[in-house]
Structures are given as structure tokens and as C-alpha cells.
Amino acid sequence: MKSAGGRLLTGLELDRAADRPLHQQLHEQLKGQILGGALPSGTRLPSTRTLVSELGVSRITIVTAFEQLTAEGFLRSRAGDGTYVDSLWSDRAPARPLPRPPLSERGAATSARGTSLFTDAPHSWAPSETESFVASQVAASAFPAAAWKRLLGRHAGRTDQSLIGYGDPHGLRALREAISEYVNDVRGLDCTPDQVVVTSGAQQAFNVLSVLLLDAGDTVLVEDPGHISGRLAFQSQGCPLHGVPVDDDGAVPPAVDDGARLACLTPARQHPLGVAMSPVRRAEWIAWAQRNGGWIVEDDCDSELRYRGKHLPTLFGLDPSRHVIMVGSFSKVLSPSIRLGYCILPEDLVEPFATASSVIGRPPAVLFQAAMADFLAEGQMHAHLRRSRKLYAARQEALLEALGQQLPYRLHAAPVDSGLHVMGWLHGAEDDVEVARGLAARGVYTYPLGEYRVTRRLPSALLIGFAGTAAEHMPQAVGRMAAAWDAWERSSARR
Amino acid sequence: MKSAGGRLLTGLELDRAADRPLHQQLHEQLKGQILGGALPSGTRLPSTRTLVSELGVSRITIVTAFEQLTAEGFLRSRAGDGTYVDSLWSDRAPARPLPRPPLSERGAATSARGTSLFTDAPHSWAPSETESFVASQVAASAFPAAAWKRLLGRHAGRTDQSLIGYGDPHGLRALREAISEYVNDVRGLDCTPDQVVVTSGAQQAFNVLSVLLLDAGDTVLVEDPGHISGRLAFQSQGCPLHGVPVDDDGAVPPAVDDGARLACLTPARQHPLGVAMSPVRRAEWIAWAQRNGGWIVEDDCDSELRYRGKHLPTLFGLDPSRHVIMVGSFSKVLSPSIRLGYCILPEDLVEPFATASSVIGRPPAVLFQAAMADFLAEGQMHAHLRRSRKLYAARQEALLEALGQQLPYRLHAAPVDSGLHVMGWLHGAEDDVEVARGLAARGVYTYPLGEYRVTRRLPSALLIGFAGTAAEHMPQAVGRMAAAWDAWERSSARR
Ligand SMILES: Cc1ncc(COP(=O)(O)O)c(C=O)c1O
Ligand SMILES: Cc1ncc(COP(=O)(O)O)c(C=O)c1O
């Protein structure tokens, strides 16, 4: 019978100054030695008396740790014969443990980008408060915090089951009603509250739709260039992507049927290029769906932020054959941090979508749904939209002016009718991803168009967001961009 | 050239009493006729003058509608020759439109259950406030609404970018720190804040883990019987499920390697049967992962609600080889409607998980994360847990007493050490799903064990939740259950 006195005692390091009680430290360390193989099964432990004197701790410390280890199956006492390491762990540990499996194929593809740069998410939490060129960033200072706080406060004290429980998988009834009125007002879209399902943002809706409509291997048509994270959602579900080009009329449907089962489109305002899809194209896409028996997901995520011109009707409203599902979001018209969006669905898809949605992520936080229902019903959203359109139009103008004055030799940017960013087309032949990285390394955050491509070669450009910088800060902010660009150019010339 | 006077005019129904302006009604209806094929392309419309007199509306109504339809590509005017239906739509509509595609295979499987009965979700929003036997329902009246409202109020007025933007894909730093302390306190789990990623509930975590670790077709081991919606999450990702039996020591690992890549387990408290996994089994499962190179997802969702006895160490803490990922949730210890949970991950999985998580659903609502961080840091959670354990222990006792007095001839229920429900084992040979349906039709909601099975035949039983009914209401509530059961039995005997 092996005895473990020496090995055990030399391995132990009890720290009297630490927060954790000594018996916990002893427990943790003995467990670690057993699991790690340093104390093999069958090892006899020194007696309590020995340990007390060697470790200089009280008897109760030793006994407490031993009792817990015994309850956990690590130690076994034999009456009158001391305490042994149980064979529980060592007997079962395989002789040659296999390493952990790698990530799945789709998992590796989905996570390859990392959270650090060039995804929507990190950009919008990293940059500063007063200036940012990140395209997905709204004006935080313009967030209607007082109204929102008041509405949250109205519901936050409630303890009724409807507010504390999981919530209706379709979303709160009052919010579904408010959304059906809202999309009618802002998008001329005619639907009943029963066709609305509330989601925790558009991103979640894309995932639920992938699961519901696509099996792994089914091809998805996406715009090339197109919205990054929308595309990643389909890809993460094991669906190969097929890019369709975008021209001045919007996304171009494939001339021949290529077996794709779903097309994800941004007709209101192509993301990122900004063109509105022409009526002819709308007709062609609906014909595509009808001809091939395909689905269209209409990503309508920031169409409400329109500064000039009228909306064309949604694909959803144009297709009597019900091949279209519309996805909307409050991320850009209010704030992405409240995680609320919605799907407008053909009647027969509502129940399957709501079921799949609660399997994939449950309905969104009920309190926010209740506050949002009031925010819409009280007309707060319309007021906020009016203010935002004015604010963002002024910020866009200030951005274009500053770019024209300070960076005309670098890029050309034209005004956009809607959305939160302009395209800055580079005059030079630099790789836009390199430029964006160079600027980011100097604290100036933009998105490079190159990140939006699927397979198509694109001219170099940056997406430059205007919503996150006050008009009066714009000249300095663009000045900092110009300086960062110069510095990057110098440092890359030197290499 | 076809003229459409008669057809167009008979088809139109303008409602002067309606809310929507007449020009909108006219626009909608003409668009419908064109899209529906009632007004084929090339059709010449009656003159404005004719329409004014026939419809009895103003010229401006007609002109406004026509202008919009022209902008949308539905109509075309020829100078001096009137207005025609454009060929835009009809030219593109396929001669034989294909119907919409069916749901995907996994979509059909995921949504087959529907939102109406026997999923966690609808049960917890449907039932009444004062009594419910739904196993996933917490005591709404015990929700610490005042503290929660105060903490939300503290952050709700903020308009800084970190609160208004998408938020850190890993979760709010303060919350990650608070969670790493919390799991140490309540679960003895040793991890750094960097190993914590905040999710919008456990359900979302299961989905992200499926995408990250599994490709479609990879087999997942689940407990049989096992948690319904956890299992559905893996299935919705196209992964075949393989049930492993559960005995008095917990889930039984497969004797031979069956190629499964991941096992989802509830060691702290098997859901639904309630047994804690024995030390031997814990060792065997870790050996399974090491021998086959498999992942273990440790679903630890309500382990904090323990009324008696000590926790055994988590699989996560027992496995030095890092094959285990732990998933926790605030759904049962606080409320499911706040949608907050977390994953504790091996260091090298943190970044991939956070990336995949933001692709699949983005980080959860930031305001709730901020409030939860304070709720934990202020010790509110510990106070709430103490109160909840006491409250639920009393409710469990009241339930068992009432069942023993009023339903001893129907079922037998034993006390449980943790969780929110007891198992009521039926004496009779009735199908538990039928019983649960019969009771639900009479307003008494339980879950039938049959719904938790994967493939194994199980004795009939109901999961009877005790958290949703006050102790003093319990006798009446169980009385209503008894009455509903009698009524169901009579009505099914009659059939
Ligand atoms: C075109 C487009 N689609 C989808 C999204 C995603 O929105 P959400 O924050 O609701 O997931 C956005 C917002 O950034 C967007 O601009
Ligand atoms: C065992 C188990 N797993 C997972 C969940 C899902 O929790 P969440 O509400 O965080 O998605 C629950 C809660 O019902 C549960 O009991």
C-alpha cells in the first residue's frame, strides 16, 4: 500500500492570508492531485494527527476537507485503517485520453472572424462616445432615455405571471398590435397583429428562419456585397451561400434556376451600397420565387431612416403568393441594446415560426416588450423618428462636407437617401481592409467594403457612418481620420 | 387595346367611413387587381374624369393614387393617350408558379409540437397567477420587483454608447465578474471572469454550442427522459439524438463508443427525475469524454434551488482535460422573462463562443445585464435565493401533503431535494400524456413524463410543479386537480 505523506505534503500550499477558508483550499488541492494523477488510487493518506502537525492547521480543517472528499467519491476510509484515495477516478480514466474534438466545420467558419474587429458587434461597443464612423452605430446621446425610463418604470414593479414567466412565444399581444400599426404607418405594409412575431432582433430572426426553412446544405442567395452578420447567420446553419451581384436597380436575380431555396434581400436600401431596388427588380425577384418555389427573406432593418424620397412597396406586400417573409428591427431606429425585432409572416407560417423561435432562443425579455408596446402606442417612436431623421440628415451633410474638404484626394462619397452611412470610394488602389485596419489601429473605426463581399471583386471603399458623431464634431473627427490615414500610409511605406 | 372601365369599377369598393384615406384605398385595390391578374398588362384605365364621376371622389384622390402606382411601376402614362397597366408584373409572373416550398426537415421537426401545449413556454404564460403546477414556473409574487426596479432605474436613464450600442459580445464585464463570483459561491466552481460568456438564457447557449461544436448529422447524447427544450435545441440544428437511460446514479454512459460527439447532461439534478449524479457516474462520464474525444454540456440550470444536502462538484470542475462546458441560467432562480444565462467555458473556447453567439443572436439586452450585475454584487441574489428556498420548501411540503390526502389513489409523489417539481407516479395504467391533456382541458396544467422521453418506455407520471402555488392555496388547487381528474375519467369512460 503506497503511502503519500511526502508527495502530498510537498504538493500542498495553504495560504492563511487568502479569502477562502483553509479546509476549502485543502479540498481543492487534494482533489486536483487526485484528478491529475499525482495521488493514484489506493494511496494511503497520512493520519489526521500527522497532517495537523505537519500543516499546522486544526483538526476540524482536515476532517472537513476529508469528509467532503469522501462524499464526492475521492477518498474512502477503512474502519481502523486510515483513509485511501478511492479508485473511482483512476479506474475510469482512459489509458490514452483523446484530445478534445475540434470545432465543427460550421462552427469554425462562424467563429473565424473573431469578436475583435470588423464584426458589427465589437465596433459598436469599442469606440468612443462622441465620435465614431461605425455604420451600425446610432446616436447614443439622442436615445429617448427619459421616455424609455418612464415606460420601463411603469412595468418594472409588476409581479404578475405574464411579466415574470417566459412570455407568449409569439410576443406580447400589445406589442404585436403596435407593430402591425407601425409597419403600416412607416412602410405601408398591411398585416394583422396575428402575422407579427416578436424576436430578439433581426439576427435571431435570421437564425430561426434558417432552421425553419432550410436544411444543412440548402443554398441561400445573398447580396454580394451584403450585410455581414445576416449572411453569417445563414452560414452558421450549415447553408452554403451564393452571392448575387448588385447594380443600380438593386440585387440581380439569377438568370437560370440554380437550385437555391431562399434569397435574403435588402430591397428598401441595399446594405451596404444604399440603392433602393427598382420596381422591375422587385417584380423579377417575386417571379424568381414563384418560378423556383423559393423563399424570400426581406431584410427591412433600417428602412424607416429615410431622408429623401418615398418608399417603394415591400416585397411582402407585392407578393400575393406569400413567398416573402419580412424582418424588421428596432436596432437602428431606437437602439441595438434593447434586442427587439420582428417578423411579418404569411399566416400559415406564424405558428411554426413562433415554435421554432422559442426552441432557439425563447421570446425576448417581456419587460422590454411591454415598454416598447407603450413607446409605439404613445407615438413616442414617431416623434423619435422625426428627430432622428433631422439629426442624421444634418450629420450626413456635415460628414460629406468635411470629407470633401479634408479627404478629397483619398475618397469620393455621395449623399445617401437613407441609412446610417455613406460609401467612401477610394481613389487609390489600396486594399480597403488594410486601410480600415490601419485606421482602427489609430483609433478611427470604419468598415471596409471588402468585408462585405461574398466572392465578387469590388472596388475599394469604406463604409463611413455618420450617426455616431455630432455635426459640430465632424470636422475634427474627419481631421483625425485624415491624420490617421497619413500616419498609416507613412508606416506602411516604411515597411 | 383592352379597356378596363367595367371590370375596374365593379371591383372597387371605397369606404368613406374608413380610417384610411380614399387615395390609399384606391391605390391598394388597384395594386391588388394588377398583382392578382384581374387587370392584365396593357389594360387602359378609364380617364380621370370618368373615374371622378363614376366613383364620386375628387380628382386629387385619383391623381394621387395613380402617381404612386406609376412610381411603383404598376402604371405607365403615354402622353395624350391616357394611362395603362404596365407590363412590369405580368411579363415577369411565371406561367405556372410553383407553390411555396415546404418547411425544412429540421424545421418541421422543430415546430411540430406547436406553441399551444406541453412546451415549457406556453404553459408558463397561460396559467393563472395564484396556482399552477407547471414545473418551469417560478413564484411570480416572490419576484424581488422593488430591488429590480430600483436597479433598472439606476441604469435606464443612461445614454452612453456602452449601454445603447450592441454591447460586448462576451457580455458586460461587470456581469461576467459577478457571475464568476456567484458560481464560486453557489457551486464551488472556480473560474475567472474571462471564462464567462453571458447569453440570453440557457436555450440560446444550447443553440450556440450546437453551431460551434456540431455539424448537421453529428449525434448528441441526451438523457432519456430529459429536458424537452434543451433537446429540441440540438435537434433543431440537424443533430440526431441518442437517448441514454437514467437510473438512481443519474445518466448512464454508453458502454461502447457509439460515435456521439456531445453529451448534454443534468448532473446536479436530473431533469425531470430529480436524482443527483453519483461520483462514480461523474467519473465515468468524464472518462467517456476523454476516451471518445467528446464534449460534455453540463446543464446546471436550477441547481441553486437545493433544499437539502450538499452539491457534488460540477463536471466542469472535475475535468482537468477541459472537455466540459457549463451552462447556467437565471430563469429559475430569478425569472425566465429577463432572459439571462451564461456559459462557463475552457479558455480557448471563449472567443469562438462569443463570436458565434453574436452571429446567432447578439448579446442580451445590455440594461438587464447592468441591473443583474448590481443585483449579484449587492448580494440581492443571495437574499432572494434564501427566501426562495424557504418559500419553495414550504410549497413542496404543502403539495406533498395535499397530494397524499386528496389523490393517494391516483399517484405517489416523493419529496425532492432540489428543483421546482415533484414526480407524481401514477398507480393506474393511463397514458400520462392523455391525463395531462384531460387535466389541461379543465384548466389544470401539469407536464406529462411521456413528453420527456426520447425512445425509452417509461412508467406513467406527471411533473407537478410546486413553485407557482402558495402553500395556503395548495389544498384547493390539488382539490381542483382531483375534480378535473374525476371529470376527465368520467368523460373518457363514456367515450
Ligand atoms: C441590413 C441589416 N440587417 C440586419 C441587421 C441586424 O439587426 P439586429 O440588431 O436587429 O440583429 C442590421 C442592423 O445592423 C442591418 O443593418
Ligand atoms: C434543465 C433545464 N435546462 C434548461 C432550461 C432552460 O432555461 P432558459 O430559460 O435559460 O432557456 C431550464 C429551464 O427551464 C431547465 O430546467
PDB file of C-alpha atoms in Angstrom, chain A residues 155-272:
ATOM      1  CA  HIS A 155     -43.951  47.890 -15.792  1.00  0.00           C
ATOM      2  CA  ALA A 156     -40.827  47.112 -13.771  1.00  0.00           C
ATOM      3  CA  GLY A 157     -42.662  46.817 -10.464  1.00  0.00           C
ATOM      4  CA  ARG A 158     -45.174  44.273 -11.764  1.00  0.00           C
ATOM      5  CA  THR A 159     -45.097  40.723 -10.452  1.00  0.00           C
ATOM      6  CA  ASP A 160     -47.875  39.168 -12.477  1.00  0.00           C
ATOM      7  CA  GLN A 161     -47.154  35.894 -14.156  1.00  0.00           C
ATOM      8  CA  SER A 162     -47.484  37.366 -17.651  1.00  0.00           C
ATOM      9  CA  LEU A 163     -44.500  39.598 -16.928  1.00  0.00           C
ATOM     10  CA  ILE A 164     -42.422  37.192 -14.838  1.00  0.00           C
ATOM     11  CA  GLY A 165     -42.917  33.983 -16.831  1.00  0.00           C
ATOM     12  CA  TYR A 166     -41.457  33.005 -20.198  1.00  0.00           C
ATOM     13  CA  GLY A 167     -44.000  35.066 -22.069  1.00  0.00           C
ATOM     14  CA  ASP A 168     -46.064  34.274 -25.120  1.00  0.00           C
ATOM     15  CA  PRO A 169     -43.828  32.645 -27.785  1.00  0.00           C
ATOM     16  CA  HIS A 170     -45.418  34.937 -30.369  1.00  0.00           C
ATOM     17  CA  GLY A 171     -44.528  38.017 -28.353  1.00  0.00           C
ATOM     18  CA  LEU A 172     -46.618  40.235 -26.113  1.00  0.00           C
ATOM     19  CA  ARG A 173     -50.027  40.788 -27.676  1.00  0.00           C
ATOM     20  CA  ALA A 174     -49.930  44.553 -27.127  1.00  0.00           C
ATOM     21  CA  LEU A 175     -46.580  44.781 -28.909  1.00  0.00           C
ATOM     22  CA  ARG A 176     -47.759  42.681 -31.840  1.00  0.00           C
ATOM     23  CA  GLU A 177     -50.688  45.051 -32.240  1.00  0.00           C
ATOM     24  CA  ALA A 178     -48.471  48.108 -32.015  1.00  0.00           C
ATOM     25  CA  ILE A 179     -46.020  46.677 -34.561  1.00  0.00           C
ATOM     26  CA  SER A 180     -48.726  45.871 -37.077  1.00  0.00           C
ATOM     27  CA  GLU A 181     -49.847  49.508 -36.900  1.00  0.00           C
ATOM     28  CA  TYR A 182     -46.268  50.744 -37.022  1.00  0.00           C
ATOM     29  CA  VAL A 183     -45.316  48.867 -40.196  1.00  0.00           C
ATOM     30  CA  ASN A 184     -48.493  50.082 -41.774  1.00  0.00           C
ATOM     31  CA  ASP A 185     -47.631  53.677 -40.907  1.00  0.00           C
ATOM     32  CA  VAL A 186     -43.964  53.666 -41.836  1.00  0.00           C
ATOM     33  CA  ARG A 187     -43.910  51.017 -44.563  1.00  0.00           C
ATOM     34  CA  GLY A 188     -47.442  50.946 -45.909  1.00  0.00           C
ATOM     35  CA  LEU A 189     -47.488  47.269 -45.072  1.00  0.00           C
ATOM     36  CA  ASP A 190     -50.847  45.717 -44.474  1.00  0.00           C
ATOM     37  CA  CYS A 191     -50.817  42.898 -41.919  1.00  0.00           C
ATOM     38  CA  THR A 192     -52.759  41.782 -38.881  1.00  0.00           C
ATOM     39  CA  PRO A 193     -51.245  41.533 -35.376  1.00  0.00           C
ATOM     40  CA  ASP A 194     -51.555  37.761 -35.794  1.00  0.00           C
ATOM     41  CA  GLN A 195     -48.959  37.871 -38.571  1.00  0.00           C
ATOM     42  CA  VAL A 196     -46.382  39.533 -36.325  1.00  0.00           C
ATOM     43  CA  VAL A 197     -43.961  37.526 -34.201  1.00  0.00           C
ATOM     44  CA  VAL A 198     -41.629  39.457 -31.904  1.00  0.00           C
ATOM     45  CA  THR A 199     -37.972  38.379 -31.965  1.00  0.00           C
ATOM     46  CA  SER A 200     -34.871  39.418 -30.087  1.00  0.00           C
ATOM     47  CA  GLY A 201     -33.598  41.371 -33.057  1.00  0.00           C
ATOM     48  CA  ALA A 202     -33.235  40.628 -36.737  1.00  0.00           C
ATOM     49  CA  GLN A 203     -30.217  38.431 -36.183  1.00  0.00           C
ATOM     50  CA  GLN A 204     -32.259  35.973 -34.140  1.00  0.00           C
ATOM     51  CA  ALA A 205     -34.996  36.042 -36.798  1.00  0.00           C
ATOM     52  CA  PHE A 206     -32.490  35.009 -39.484  1.00  0.00           C
ATOM     53  CA  ASN A 207     -31.451  32.045 -37.388  1.00  0.00           C
ATOM     54  CA  VAL A 208     -34.975  30.913 -36.693  1.00  0.00           C
ATOM     55  CA  LEU A 209     -35.811  31.241 -40.378  1.00  0.00           C
ATOM     56  CA  SER A 210     -32.758  29.175 -41.348  1.00  0.00           C
ATOM     57  CA  VAL A 211     -33.806  26.376 -39.035  1.00  0.00           C
ATOM     58  CA  LEU A 212     -37.411  26.547 -40.110  1.00  0.00           C
ATOM     59  CA  LEU A 213     -36.926  26.776 -43.857  1.00  0.00           C
ATOM     60  CA  LEU A 214     -33.509  25.297 -44.602  1.00  0.00           C
ATOM     61  CA  ASP A 215     -31.716  22.049 -44.027  1.00  0.00           C
ATOM     62  CA  ALA A 216     -27.951  21.945 -43.880  1.00  0.00           C
ATOM     63  CA  GLY A 217     -26.658  22.083 -47.445  1.00  0.00           C
ATOM     64  CA  ASP A 218     -29.532  24.141 -48.871  1.00  0.00           C
ATOM     65  CA  THR A 219     -28.168  27.070 -50.854  1.00  0.00           C
ATOM     66  CA  VAL A 220     -29.011  30.638 -49.859  1.00  0.00           C
ATOM     67  CA  LEU A 221     -28.760  33.594 -52.211  1.00  0.00           C
ATOM     68  CA  VAL A 222     -27.249  36.648 -50.569  1.00  0.00           C
ATOM     69  CA  GLU A 223     -26.378  40.025 -51.960  1.00  0.00           C
ATOM     70  CA  ASP A 224     -22.737  40.491 -52.963  1.00  0.00           C
ATOM     71  CA  PRO A 225     -21.743  42.787 -51.311  1.00  0.00           C
ATOM     72  CA  GLY A 226     -24.186  42.213 -48.496  1.00  0.00           C
ATOM     73  CA  HIS A 227     -24.821  42.570 -44.775  1.00  0.00           C
ATOM     74  CA  ILE A 228     -22.169  40.602 -42.907  1.00  0.00           C
ATOM     75  CA  SER A 229     -23.914  39.240 -39.882  1.00  0.00           C
ATOM     76  CA  GLY A 230     -27.141  38.435 -41.689  1.00  0.00           C
ATOM     77  CA  ARG A 231     -25.111  36.334 -44.074  1.00  0.00           C
ATOM     78  CA  LEU A 232     -23.164  34.679 -41.264  1.00  0.00           C
ATOM     79  CA  ALA A 233     -26.432  33.632 -39.631  1.00  0.00           C
ATOM     80  CA  PHE A 234     -27.350  31.521 -42.654  1.00  0.00           C
ATOM     81  CA  GLN A 235     -23.848  30.180 -42.966  1.00  0.00           C
ATOM     82  CA  SER A 236     -23.767  29.205 -39.299  1.00  0.00           C
ATOM     83  CA  GLN A 237     -26.730  26.973 -40.016  1.00  0.00           C
ATOM     84  CA  GLY A 238     -24.714  24.946 -42.475  1.00  0.00           C
ATOM     85  CA  CYS A 239     -26.122  26.599 -45.593  1.00  0.00           C
ATOM     86  CA  PRO A 240     -23.789  27.370 -48.500  1.00  0.00           C
ATOM     87  CA  LEU A 241     -24.038  30.957 -49.735  1.00  0.00           C
ATOM     88  CA  HIS A 242     -24.315  32.033 -53.303  1.00  0.00           C
ATOM     89  CA  GLY A 243     -23.691  35.744 -53.919  1.00  0.00           C
ATOM     90  CA  VAL A 244     -25.822  37.685 -56.417  1.00  0.00           C
ATOM     91  CA  PRO A 245     -24.425  40.923 -57.813  1.00  0.00           C
ATOM     92  CA  VAL A 246     -25.922  44.324 -57.035  1.00  0.00           C
ATOM     93  CA  ASP A 247     -26.346  47.046 -59.644  1.00  0.00           C
ATOM     94  CA  ASP A 248     -28.166  50.389 -59.747  1.00  0.00           C
ATOM     95  CA  ASP A 249     -31.523  48.611 -59.648  1.00  0.00           C
ATOM     96  CA  GLY A 250     -30.580  46.507 -56.630  1.00  0.00           C
ATOM     97  CA  ALA A 251     -29.788  42.805 -56.367  1.00  0.00           C
ATOM     98  CA  VAL A 252     -29.847  40.882 -59.643  1.00  0.00           C
ATOM     99  CA  PRO A 253     -31.812  37.622 -59.645  1.00  0.00           C
ATOM    100  CA  PRO A 254     -30.042  34.619 -61.183  1.00  0.00           C
ATOM    101  CA  ALA A 255     -30.845  34.170 -64.863  1.00  0.00           C
ATOM    102  CA  VAL A 256     -31.260  30.421 -64.559  1.00  0.00           C
ATOM    103  CA  ASP A 257     -32.542  28.435 -61.638  1.00  0.00           C
ATOM    104  CA  ASP A 258     -29.572  27.393 -59.570  1.00  0.00           C
ATOM    105  CA  GLY A 259     -31.496  25.381 -57.012  1.00  0.00           C
ATOM    106  CA  ALA A 260     -31.291  27.992 -54.276  1.00  0.00           C
ATOM    107  CA  ARG A 261     -34.066  27.654 -51.766  1.00  0.00           C
ATOM    108  CA  LEU A 262     -34.035  31.093 -50.185  1.00  0.00           C
ATOM    109  CA  ALA A 263     -32.896  34.611 -51.050  1.00  0.00           C
ATOM    110  CA  CYS A 264     -32.098  37.171 -48.368  1.00  0.00           C
ATOM    111  CA  LEU A 265     -32.516  40.667 -49.773  1.00  0.00           C
ATOM    112  CA  THR A 266     -32.470  44.319 -48.658  1.00  0.00           C
ATOM    113  CA  PRO A 267     -34.826  45.936 -51.184  1.00  0.00           C
ATOM    114  CA  ALA A 268     -35.617  49.121 -49.252  1.00  0.00           C
ATOM    115  CA  ARG A 269     -31.985  50.097 -49.158  1.00  0.00           C
ATOM    116  CA  GLN A 270     -29.319  47.720 -50.272  1.00  0.00           C
ATOM    117  CA  HIS A 271     -26.884  47.106 -47.456  1.00  0.00           C
ATOM    118  CA  PRO A 272     -24.147  48.355 -47.800  1.00  0.00           C
TER     119      PRO A 272
END
